mmCIF file of C-alpha atoms in Angstrom:
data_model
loop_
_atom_site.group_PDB
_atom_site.id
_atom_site.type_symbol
_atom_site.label_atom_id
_atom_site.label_comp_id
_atom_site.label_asym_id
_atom_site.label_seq_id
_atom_site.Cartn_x
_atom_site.Cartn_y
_atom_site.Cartn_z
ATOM 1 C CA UNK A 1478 21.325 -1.409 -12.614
ATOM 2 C CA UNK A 1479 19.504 1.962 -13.128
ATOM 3 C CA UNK A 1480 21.705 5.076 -12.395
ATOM 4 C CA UNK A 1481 19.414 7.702 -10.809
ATOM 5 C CA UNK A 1482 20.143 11.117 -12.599
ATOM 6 C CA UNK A 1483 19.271 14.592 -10.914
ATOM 7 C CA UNK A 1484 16.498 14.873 -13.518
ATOM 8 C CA UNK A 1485 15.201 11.916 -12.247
ATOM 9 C CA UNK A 1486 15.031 13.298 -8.997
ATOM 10 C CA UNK A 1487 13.102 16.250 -9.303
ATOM 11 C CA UNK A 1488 9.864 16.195 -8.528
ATOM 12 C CA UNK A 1489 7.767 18.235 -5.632
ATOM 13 C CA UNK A 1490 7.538 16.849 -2.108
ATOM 14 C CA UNK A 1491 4.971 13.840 -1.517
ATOM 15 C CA UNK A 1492 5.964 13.334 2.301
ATOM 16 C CA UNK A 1493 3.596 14.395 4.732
ATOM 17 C CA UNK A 1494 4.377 12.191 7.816
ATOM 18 C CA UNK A 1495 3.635 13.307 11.423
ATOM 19 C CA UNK A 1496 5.238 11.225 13.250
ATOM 20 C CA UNK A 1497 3.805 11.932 16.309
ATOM 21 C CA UNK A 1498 0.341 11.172 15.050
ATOM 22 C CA UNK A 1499 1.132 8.487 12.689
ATOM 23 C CA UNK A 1500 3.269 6.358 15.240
ATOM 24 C CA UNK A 1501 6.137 3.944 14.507
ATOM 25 C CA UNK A 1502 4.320 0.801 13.041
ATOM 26 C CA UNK A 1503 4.259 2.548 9.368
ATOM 27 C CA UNK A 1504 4.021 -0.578 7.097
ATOM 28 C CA UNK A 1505 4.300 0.095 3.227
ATOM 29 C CA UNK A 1506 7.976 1.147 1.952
ATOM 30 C CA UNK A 1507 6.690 4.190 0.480
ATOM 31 C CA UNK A 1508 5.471 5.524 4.551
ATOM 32 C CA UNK A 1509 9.095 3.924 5.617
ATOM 33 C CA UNK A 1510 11.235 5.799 3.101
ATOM 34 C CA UNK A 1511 8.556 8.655 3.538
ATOM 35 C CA UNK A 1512 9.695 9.242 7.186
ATOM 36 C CA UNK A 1513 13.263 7.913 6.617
ATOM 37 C CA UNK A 1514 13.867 11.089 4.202
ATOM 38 C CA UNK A 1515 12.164 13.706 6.950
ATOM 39 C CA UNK A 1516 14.731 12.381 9.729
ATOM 40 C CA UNK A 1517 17.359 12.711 7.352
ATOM 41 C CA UNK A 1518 16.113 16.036 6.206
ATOM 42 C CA UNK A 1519 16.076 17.403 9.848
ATOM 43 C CA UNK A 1520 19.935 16.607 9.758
ATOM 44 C CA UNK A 1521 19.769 12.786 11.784
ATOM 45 C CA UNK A 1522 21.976 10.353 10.342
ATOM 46 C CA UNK A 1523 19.444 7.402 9.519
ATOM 47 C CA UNK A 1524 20.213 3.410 9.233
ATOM 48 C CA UNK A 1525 17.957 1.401 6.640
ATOM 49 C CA UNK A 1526 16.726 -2.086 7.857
ATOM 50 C CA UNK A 1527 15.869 -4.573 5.413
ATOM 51 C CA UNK A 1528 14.748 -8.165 6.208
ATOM 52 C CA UNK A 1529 16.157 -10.426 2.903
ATOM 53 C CA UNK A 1530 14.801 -13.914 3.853
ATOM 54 C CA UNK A 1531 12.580 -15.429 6.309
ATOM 55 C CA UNK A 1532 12.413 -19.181 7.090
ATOM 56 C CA UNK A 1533 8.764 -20.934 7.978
ATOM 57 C CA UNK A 1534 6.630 -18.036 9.925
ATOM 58 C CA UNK A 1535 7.271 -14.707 9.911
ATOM 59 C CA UNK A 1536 5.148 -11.265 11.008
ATOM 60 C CA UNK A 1537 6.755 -9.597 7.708
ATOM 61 C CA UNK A 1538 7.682 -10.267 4.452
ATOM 62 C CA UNK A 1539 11.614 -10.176 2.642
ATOM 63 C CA UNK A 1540 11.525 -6.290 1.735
ATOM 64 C CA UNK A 1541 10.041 -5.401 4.718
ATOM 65 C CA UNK A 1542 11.944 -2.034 6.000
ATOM 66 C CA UNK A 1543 12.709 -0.250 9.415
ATOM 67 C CA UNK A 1544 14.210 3.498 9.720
ATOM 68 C CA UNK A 1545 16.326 4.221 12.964
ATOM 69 C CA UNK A 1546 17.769 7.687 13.491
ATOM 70 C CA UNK A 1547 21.029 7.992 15.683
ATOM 71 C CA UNK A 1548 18.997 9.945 18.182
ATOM 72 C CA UNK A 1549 16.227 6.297 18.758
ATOM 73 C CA UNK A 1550 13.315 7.841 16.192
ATOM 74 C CA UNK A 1551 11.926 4.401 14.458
ATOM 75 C CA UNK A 1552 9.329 3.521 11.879
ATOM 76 C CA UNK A 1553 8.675 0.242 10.565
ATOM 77 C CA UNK A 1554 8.509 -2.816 11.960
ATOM 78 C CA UNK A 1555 10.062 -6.465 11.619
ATOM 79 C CA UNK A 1556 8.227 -8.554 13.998
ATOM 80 C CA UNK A 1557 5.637 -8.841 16.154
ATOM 81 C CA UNK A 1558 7.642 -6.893 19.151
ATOM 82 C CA UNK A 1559 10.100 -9.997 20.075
ATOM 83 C CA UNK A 1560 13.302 -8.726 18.546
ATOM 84 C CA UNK A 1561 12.512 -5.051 17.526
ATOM 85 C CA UNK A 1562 14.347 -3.923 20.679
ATOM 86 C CA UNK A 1563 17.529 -5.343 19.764
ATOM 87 C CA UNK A 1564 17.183 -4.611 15.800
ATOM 88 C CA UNK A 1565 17.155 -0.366 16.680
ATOM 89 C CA UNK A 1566 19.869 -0.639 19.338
ATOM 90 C CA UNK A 1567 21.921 -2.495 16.723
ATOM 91 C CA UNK A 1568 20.864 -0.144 13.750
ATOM 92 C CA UNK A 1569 22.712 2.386 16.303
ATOM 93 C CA UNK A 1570 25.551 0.890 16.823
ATOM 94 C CA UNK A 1571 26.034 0.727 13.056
ATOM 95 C CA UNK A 1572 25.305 4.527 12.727
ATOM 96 C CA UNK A 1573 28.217 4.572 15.211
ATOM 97 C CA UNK A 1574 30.872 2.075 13.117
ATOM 98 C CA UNK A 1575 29.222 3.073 10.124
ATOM 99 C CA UNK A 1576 29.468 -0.188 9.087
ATOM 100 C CA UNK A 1577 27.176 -2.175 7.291
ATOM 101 C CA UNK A 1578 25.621 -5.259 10.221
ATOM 102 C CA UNK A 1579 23.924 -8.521 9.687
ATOM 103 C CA UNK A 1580 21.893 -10.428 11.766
ATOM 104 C CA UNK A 1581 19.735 -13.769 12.069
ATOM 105 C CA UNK A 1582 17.353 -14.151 14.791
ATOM 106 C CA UNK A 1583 15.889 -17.717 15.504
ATOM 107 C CA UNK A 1584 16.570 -20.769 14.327
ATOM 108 C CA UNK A 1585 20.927 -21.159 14.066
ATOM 109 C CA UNK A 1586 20.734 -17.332 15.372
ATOM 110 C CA UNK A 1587 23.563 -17.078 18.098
ATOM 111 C CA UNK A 1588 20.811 -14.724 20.075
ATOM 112 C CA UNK A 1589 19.598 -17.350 21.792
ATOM 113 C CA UNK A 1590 18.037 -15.476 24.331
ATOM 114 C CA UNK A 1591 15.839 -13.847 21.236
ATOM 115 C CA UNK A 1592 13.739 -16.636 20.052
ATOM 116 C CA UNK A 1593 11.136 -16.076 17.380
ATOM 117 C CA UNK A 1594 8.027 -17.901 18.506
ATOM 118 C CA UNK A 1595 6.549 -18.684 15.305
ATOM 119 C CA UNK A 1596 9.338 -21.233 15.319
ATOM 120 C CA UNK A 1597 11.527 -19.977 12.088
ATOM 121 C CA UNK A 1598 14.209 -17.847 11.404
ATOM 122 C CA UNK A 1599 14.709 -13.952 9.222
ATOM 123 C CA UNK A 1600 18.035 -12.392 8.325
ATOM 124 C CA UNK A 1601 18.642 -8.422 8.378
ATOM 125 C CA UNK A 1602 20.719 -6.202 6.753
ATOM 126 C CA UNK A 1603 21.247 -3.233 8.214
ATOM 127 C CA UNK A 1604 23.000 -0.128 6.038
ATOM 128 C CA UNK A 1605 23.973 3.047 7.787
ATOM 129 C CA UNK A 1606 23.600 6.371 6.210
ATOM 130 C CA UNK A 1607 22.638 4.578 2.816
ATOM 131 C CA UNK A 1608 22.214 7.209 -0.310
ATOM 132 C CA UNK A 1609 19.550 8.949 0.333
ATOM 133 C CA UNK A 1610 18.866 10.385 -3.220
ATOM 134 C CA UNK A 1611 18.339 6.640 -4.323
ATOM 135 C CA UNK A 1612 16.196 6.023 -1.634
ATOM 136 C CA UNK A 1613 14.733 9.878 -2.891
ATOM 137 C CA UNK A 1614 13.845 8.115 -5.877
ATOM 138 C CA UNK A 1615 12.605 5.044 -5.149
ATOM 139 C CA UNK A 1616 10.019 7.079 -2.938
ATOM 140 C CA UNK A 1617 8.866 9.338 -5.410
ATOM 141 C CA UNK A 1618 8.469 6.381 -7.803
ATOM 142 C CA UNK A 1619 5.976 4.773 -5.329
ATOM 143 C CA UNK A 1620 4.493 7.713 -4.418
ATOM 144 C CA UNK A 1621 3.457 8.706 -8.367
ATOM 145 C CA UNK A 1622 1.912 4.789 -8.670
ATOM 146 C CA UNK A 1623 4.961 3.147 -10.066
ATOM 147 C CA UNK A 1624 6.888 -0.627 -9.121
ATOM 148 C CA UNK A 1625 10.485 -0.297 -8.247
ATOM 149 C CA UNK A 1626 13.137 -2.421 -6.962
ATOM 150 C CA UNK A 1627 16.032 -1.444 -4.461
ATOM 151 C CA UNK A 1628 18.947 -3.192 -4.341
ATOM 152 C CA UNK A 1629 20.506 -3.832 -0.951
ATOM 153 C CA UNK A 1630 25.081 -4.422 -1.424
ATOM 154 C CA UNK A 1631 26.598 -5.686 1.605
ATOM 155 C CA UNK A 1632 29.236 -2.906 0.930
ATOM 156 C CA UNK A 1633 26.233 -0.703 2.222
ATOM 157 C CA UNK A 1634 25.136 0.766 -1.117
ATOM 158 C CA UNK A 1635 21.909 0.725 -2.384
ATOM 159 C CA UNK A 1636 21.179 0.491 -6.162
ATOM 160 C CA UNK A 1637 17.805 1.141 -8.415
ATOM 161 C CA UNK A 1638 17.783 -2.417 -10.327
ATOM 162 C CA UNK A 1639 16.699 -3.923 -13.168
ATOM 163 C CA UNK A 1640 19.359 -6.917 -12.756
ATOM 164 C CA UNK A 1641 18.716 -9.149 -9.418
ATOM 165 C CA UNK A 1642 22.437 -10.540 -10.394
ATOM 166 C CA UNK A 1643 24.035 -6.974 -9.085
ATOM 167 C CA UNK A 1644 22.959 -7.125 -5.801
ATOM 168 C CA UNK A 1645 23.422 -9.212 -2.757
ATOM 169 C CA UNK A 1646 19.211 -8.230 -2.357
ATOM 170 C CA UNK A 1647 16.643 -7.192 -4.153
ATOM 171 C CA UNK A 1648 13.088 -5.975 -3.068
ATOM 172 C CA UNK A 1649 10.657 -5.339 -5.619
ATOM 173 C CA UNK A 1650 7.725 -3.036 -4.333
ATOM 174 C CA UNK A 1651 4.685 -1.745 -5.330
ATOM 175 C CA UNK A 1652 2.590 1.028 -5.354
ATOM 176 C CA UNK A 1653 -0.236 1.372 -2.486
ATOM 177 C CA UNK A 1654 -3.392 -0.846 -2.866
ATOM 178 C CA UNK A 1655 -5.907 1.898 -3.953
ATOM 179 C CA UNK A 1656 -9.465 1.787 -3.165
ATOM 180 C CA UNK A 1657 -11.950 4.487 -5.604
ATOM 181 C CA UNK A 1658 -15.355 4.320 -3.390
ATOM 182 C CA UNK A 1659 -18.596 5.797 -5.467
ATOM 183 C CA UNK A 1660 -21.707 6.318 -3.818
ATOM 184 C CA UNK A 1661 -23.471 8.127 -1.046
ATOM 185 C CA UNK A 1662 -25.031 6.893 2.338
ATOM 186 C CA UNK A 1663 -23.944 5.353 5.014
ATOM 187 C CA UNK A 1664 -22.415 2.235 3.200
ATOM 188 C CA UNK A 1665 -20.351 4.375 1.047
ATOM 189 C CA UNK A 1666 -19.049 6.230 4.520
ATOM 190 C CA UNK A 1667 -18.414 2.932 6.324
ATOM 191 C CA UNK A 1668 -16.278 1.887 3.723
ATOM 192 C CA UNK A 1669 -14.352 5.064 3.261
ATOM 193 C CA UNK A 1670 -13.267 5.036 6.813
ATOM 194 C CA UNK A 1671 -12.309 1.548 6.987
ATOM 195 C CA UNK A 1672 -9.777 2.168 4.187
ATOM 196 C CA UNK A 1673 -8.579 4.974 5.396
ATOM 197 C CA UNK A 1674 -7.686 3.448 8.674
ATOM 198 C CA UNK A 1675 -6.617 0.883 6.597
ATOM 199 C CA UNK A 1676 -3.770 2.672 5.447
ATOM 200 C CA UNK A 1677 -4.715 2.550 1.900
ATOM 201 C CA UNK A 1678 -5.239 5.438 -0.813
ATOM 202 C CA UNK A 1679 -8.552 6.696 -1.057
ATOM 203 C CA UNK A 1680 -10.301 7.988 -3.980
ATOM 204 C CA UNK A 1681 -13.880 8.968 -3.401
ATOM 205 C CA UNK A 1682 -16.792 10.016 -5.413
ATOM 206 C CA UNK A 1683 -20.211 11.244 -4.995
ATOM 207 C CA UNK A 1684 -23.011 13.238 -6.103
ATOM 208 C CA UNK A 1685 -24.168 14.442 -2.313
ATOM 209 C CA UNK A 1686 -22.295 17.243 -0.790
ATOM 210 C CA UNK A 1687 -22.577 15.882 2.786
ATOM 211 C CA UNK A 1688 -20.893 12.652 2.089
ATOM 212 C CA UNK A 1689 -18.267 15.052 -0.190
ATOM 213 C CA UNK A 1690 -18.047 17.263 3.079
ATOM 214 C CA UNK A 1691 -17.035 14.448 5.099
ATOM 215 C CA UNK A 1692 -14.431 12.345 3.326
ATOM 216 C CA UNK A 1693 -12.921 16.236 3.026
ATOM 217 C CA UNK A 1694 -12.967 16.499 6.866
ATOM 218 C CA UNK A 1695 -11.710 13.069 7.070
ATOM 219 C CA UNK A 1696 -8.138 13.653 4.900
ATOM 220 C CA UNK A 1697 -9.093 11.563 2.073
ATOM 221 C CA UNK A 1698 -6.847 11.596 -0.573
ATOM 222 C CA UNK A 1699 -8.791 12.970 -3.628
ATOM 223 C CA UNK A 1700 -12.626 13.786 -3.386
ATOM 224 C CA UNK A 1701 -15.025 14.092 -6.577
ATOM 225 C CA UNK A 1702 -18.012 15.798 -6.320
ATOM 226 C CA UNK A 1703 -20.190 14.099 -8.779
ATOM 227 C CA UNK A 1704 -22.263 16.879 -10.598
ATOM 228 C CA UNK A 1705 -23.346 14.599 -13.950
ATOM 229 C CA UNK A 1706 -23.992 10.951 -14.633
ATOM 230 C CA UNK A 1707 -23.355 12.170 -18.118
ATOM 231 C CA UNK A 1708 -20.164 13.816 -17.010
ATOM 232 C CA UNK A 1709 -17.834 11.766 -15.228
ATOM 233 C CA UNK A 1710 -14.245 12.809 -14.033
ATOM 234 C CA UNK A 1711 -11.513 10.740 -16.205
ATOM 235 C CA UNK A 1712 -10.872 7.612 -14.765
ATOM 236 C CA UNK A 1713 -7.484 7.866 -13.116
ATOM 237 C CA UNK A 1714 -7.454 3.942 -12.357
ATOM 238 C CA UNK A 1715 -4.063 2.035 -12.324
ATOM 239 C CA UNK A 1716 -3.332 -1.908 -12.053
ATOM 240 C CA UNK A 1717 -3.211 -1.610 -8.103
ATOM 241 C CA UNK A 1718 -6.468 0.161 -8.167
ATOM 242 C CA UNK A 1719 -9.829 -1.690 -6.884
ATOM 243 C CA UNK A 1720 -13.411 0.310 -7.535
ATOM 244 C CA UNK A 1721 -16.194 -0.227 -5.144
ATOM 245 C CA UNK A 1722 -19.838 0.964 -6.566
ATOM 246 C CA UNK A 1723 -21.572 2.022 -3.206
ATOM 247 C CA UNK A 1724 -24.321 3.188 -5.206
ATOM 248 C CA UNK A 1725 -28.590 2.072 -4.725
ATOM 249 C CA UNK A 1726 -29.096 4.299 -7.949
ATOM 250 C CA UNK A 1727 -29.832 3.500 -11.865
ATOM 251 C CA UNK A 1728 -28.585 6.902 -12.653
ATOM 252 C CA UNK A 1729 -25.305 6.817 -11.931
ATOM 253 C CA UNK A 1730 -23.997 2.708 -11.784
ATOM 254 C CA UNK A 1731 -24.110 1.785 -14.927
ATOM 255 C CA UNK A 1732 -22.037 4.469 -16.175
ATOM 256 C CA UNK A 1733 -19.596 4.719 -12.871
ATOM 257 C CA UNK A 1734 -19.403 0.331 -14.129
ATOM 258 C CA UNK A 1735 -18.660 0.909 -17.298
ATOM 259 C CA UNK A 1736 -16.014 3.237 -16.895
ATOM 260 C CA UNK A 1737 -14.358 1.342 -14.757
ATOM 261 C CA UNK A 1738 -14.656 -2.274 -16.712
ATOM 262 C CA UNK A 1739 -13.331 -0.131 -19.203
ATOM 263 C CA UNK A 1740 -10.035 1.075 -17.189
ATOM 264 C CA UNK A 1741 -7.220 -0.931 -15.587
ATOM 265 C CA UNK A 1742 -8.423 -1.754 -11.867
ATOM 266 C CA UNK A 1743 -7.947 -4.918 -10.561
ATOM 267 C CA UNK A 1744 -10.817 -5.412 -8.829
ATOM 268 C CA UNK A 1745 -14.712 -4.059 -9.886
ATOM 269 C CA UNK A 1746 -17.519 -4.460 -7.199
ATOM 270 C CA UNK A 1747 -20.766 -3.163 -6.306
ATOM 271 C CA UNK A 1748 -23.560 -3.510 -3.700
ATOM 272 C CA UNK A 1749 -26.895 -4.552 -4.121
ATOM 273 C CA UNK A 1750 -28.796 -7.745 -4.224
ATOM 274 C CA UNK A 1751 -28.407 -11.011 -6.832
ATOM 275 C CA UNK A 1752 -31.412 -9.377 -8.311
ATOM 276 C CA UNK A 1753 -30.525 -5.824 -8.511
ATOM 277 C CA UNK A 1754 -27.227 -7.317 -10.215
ATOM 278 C CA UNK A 1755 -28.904 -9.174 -13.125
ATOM 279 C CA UNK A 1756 -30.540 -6.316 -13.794
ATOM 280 C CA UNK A 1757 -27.826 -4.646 -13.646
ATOM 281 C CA UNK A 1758 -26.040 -6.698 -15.508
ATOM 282 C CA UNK A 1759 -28.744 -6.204 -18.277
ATOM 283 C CA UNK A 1760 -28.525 -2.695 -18.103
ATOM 284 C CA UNK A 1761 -24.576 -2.910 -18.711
ATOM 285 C CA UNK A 1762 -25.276 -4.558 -21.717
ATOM 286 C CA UNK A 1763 -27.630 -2.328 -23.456
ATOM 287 C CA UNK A 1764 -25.051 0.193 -22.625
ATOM 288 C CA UNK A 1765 -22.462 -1.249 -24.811
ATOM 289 C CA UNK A 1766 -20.185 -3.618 -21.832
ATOM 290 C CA UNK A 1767 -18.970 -7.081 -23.101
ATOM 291 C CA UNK A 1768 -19.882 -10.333 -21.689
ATOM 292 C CA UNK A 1769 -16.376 -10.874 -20.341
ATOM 293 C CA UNK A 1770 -16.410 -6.847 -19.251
ATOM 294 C CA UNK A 1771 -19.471 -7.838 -16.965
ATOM 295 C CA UNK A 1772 -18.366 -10.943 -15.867
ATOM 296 C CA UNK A 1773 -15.418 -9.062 -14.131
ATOM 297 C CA UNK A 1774 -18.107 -7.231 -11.617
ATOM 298 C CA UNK A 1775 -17.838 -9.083 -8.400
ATOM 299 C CA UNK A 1776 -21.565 -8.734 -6.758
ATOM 300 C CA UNK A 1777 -23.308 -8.928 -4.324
ATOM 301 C CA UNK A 1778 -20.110 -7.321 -3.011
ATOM 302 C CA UNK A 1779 -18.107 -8.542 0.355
ATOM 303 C CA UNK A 1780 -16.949 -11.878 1.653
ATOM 304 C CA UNK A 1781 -20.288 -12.291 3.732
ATOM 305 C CA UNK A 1782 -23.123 -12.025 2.319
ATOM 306 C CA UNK A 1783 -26.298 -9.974 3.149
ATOM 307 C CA UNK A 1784 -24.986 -7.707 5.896
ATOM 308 C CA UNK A 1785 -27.398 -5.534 7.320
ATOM 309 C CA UNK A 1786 -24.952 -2.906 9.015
ATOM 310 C CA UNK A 1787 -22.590 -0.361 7.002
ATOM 311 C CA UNK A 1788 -19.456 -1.007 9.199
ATOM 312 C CA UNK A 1789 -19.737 -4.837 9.015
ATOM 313 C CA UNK A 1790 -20.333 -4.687 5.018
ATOM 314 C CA UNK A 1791 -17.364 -2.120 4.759
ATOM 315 C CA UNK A 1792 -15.214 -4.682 6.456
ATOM 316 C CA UNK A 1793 -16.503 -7.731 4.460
ATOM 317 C CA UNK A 1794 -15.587 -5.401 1.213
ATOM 318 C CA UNK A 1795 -12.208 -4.523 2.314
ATOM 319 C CA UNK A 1796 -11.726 -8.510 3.090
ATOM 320 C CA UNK A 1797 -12.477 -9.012 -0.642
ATOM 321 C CA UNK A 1798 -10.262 -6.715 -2.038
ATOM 322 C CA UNK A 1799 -7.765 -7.516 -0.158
ATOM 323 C CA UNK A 1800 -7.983 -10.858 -1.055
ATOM 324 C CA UNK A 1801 -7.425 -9.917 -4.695
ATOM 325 C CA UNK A 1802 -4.594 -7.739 -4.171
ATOM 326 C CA UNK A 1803 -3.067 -10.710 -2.789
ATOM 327 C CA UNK A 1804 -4.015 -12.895 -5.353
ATOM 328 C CA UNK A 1805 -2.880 -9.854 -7.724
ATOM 329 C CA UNK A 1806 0.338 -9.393 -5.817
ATOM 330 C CA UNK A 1807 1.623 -13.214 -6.312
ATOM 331 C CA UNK A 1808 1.207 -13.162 -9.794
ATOM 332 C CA UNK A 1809 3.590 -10.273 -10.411
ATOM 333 C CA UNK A 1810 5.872 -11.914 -7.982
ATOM 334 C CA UNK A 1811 5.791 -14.938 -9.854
#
């Protein structure tokens, strides 16, 4: 078990949740404990809502989290909308006792009236008024591109852990799937609002200020303006990172590949045709990439192959990455 220090704790504010506009269904831990800390910061007590095991289908995975505030704000979800009701108006009733609850809905669940259609069962813990600073740091670990893992006692603590033996739960997260989108035109654009609908972080780069101008009106999370082919920005490309080469131009792919063969991102792709990739491909060897460097690349890019329209290609990408990550995320589980 990690014990959180105050140094550990400072760090500036990443939370920028409106809840109004973002709505309830917030998905990834670091959005949950992102809104959990603004309720709490406002002065409402909170309750933390973990599901720890799920039995044959289930809308969420174990780790999945729900905040409920004493006065009925919620973020997060557990289900498709069948027992959601009844998981917030118990999360208040344990603000009330301020007592830790748990509860199984379906299968051997004494709700009976509550039954989960896809047939199985998922357990809940629910911990009122858990330590916010841990949860503080867990947060701010996400939110700077690191794992964690929260322990979840059924005393109603929460722990940072290294040892799954302390706790009666452990959830190991990870940082946001993040998508770095090169390129310009209106593939490039397509893509960059898919994934930010998507909920994912965005990093985009291009040499053309009207595409720059946009993904700045659009919120994106960090915007390059490309000014050299010779003078890239330093990669900034974790393991949870995938890089999509929008690009129809010489000038600028090999180098934008090569960079990014050469960082840590899970996933390399770019656009073009089977032809414009052996070329490529050629290219990318002149310029010094290895065999198994280019091999990585993933092209034509997408699940479908030649799409004609921007939006459909964006979503074919997006269904490729995704893939990966998932691929990605069950070997670090494993």
């Amino acid at each position: 078990m990690t014990r959180v220090t105050p140094a550990m704790l400072e760090r500036k504010s990443l939370r920028t949740f409106d809840l109004a506009r973002e709505g309830p269904f917030l998905e990834h831990p670091q959005d949950v404990l992102s809104a959990a800390l603004d309720l709490y910061e406002t002065g409402l007590d909170v309750a933390l809502v973990v599901l720890v095991k799920t039995v044959g289908g289930a809308v969420r995975a174990p780790g999945a989290l729900m905040a409920v505030s004493a006065e009925g704000d919620v973020v997060g979800y557990l289900s498709g909308g069948c027992i959601d009701a009844d998981v917030i108006a118990n999360a208040q009733l344990s603000l009330q006792s301020g007592k830790l609850t748990e509860l199984k809905y379906g299968a051997g669940s004494p709700y009976f009236d509550l039954p989960l259609p896809c047939g199985g069962s998922i357990d809940l813990m629910i911990l009122p008024q858990p330590d916010m600073e841990i949860l503080r740091y867990a947060h701010g670990r996400l939110a700077s591109r690191q794992t964690v893992s929260i322990g979840f006692h059924r005393n109603g603590a929460v722990s940072i852990n290294d040892d799954e033996d302390d706790t009666d739960f452990t959830a190991h997260y990870v940082p946001k799937l993040k998508l770095r989108i090169a390129g310009r035109g209106a593939d490039c654009i397509a893509l960059l609002r898919a994934a930010k609908a998507s909920g994912f972080e965005v990093h985009f780069q291009s040499p053309k200020e009207i595409e720059v101008s946009i993904a700045r009106r659009l919120q994106i999370d960090q915007v390059d303006h490309l000014k050299s082919a010779s003078s890239l920005p330093c990669s900034e490309d974790d393991p949870y990172t995938a890089f999509a080469l929008m690009f129809h131009d010489v000038e600028w792919e090999s180098v934008l590949l090569k960079q990014a063969l050469a960082g840590q991102a899970f996933y390399v792709g770019a656009v073009g045709s089977v032809k414009t990739h052996e070329r490529r491909c050629e290219e990318l060897g002149k310029i010094g990439c290895s065999a198994d460097e280019i091999e990585r690349i993933s092209a034509p890019i997408g699940l479908v192959p030649s799409l004609r329209d921007a939006s459909l290609l964006a979503t074919s990408v997006l269904a490729e990455i995704i893939a990966s990550f998932q691929v990605l995320q069950a070997r670090l589980a494993s």
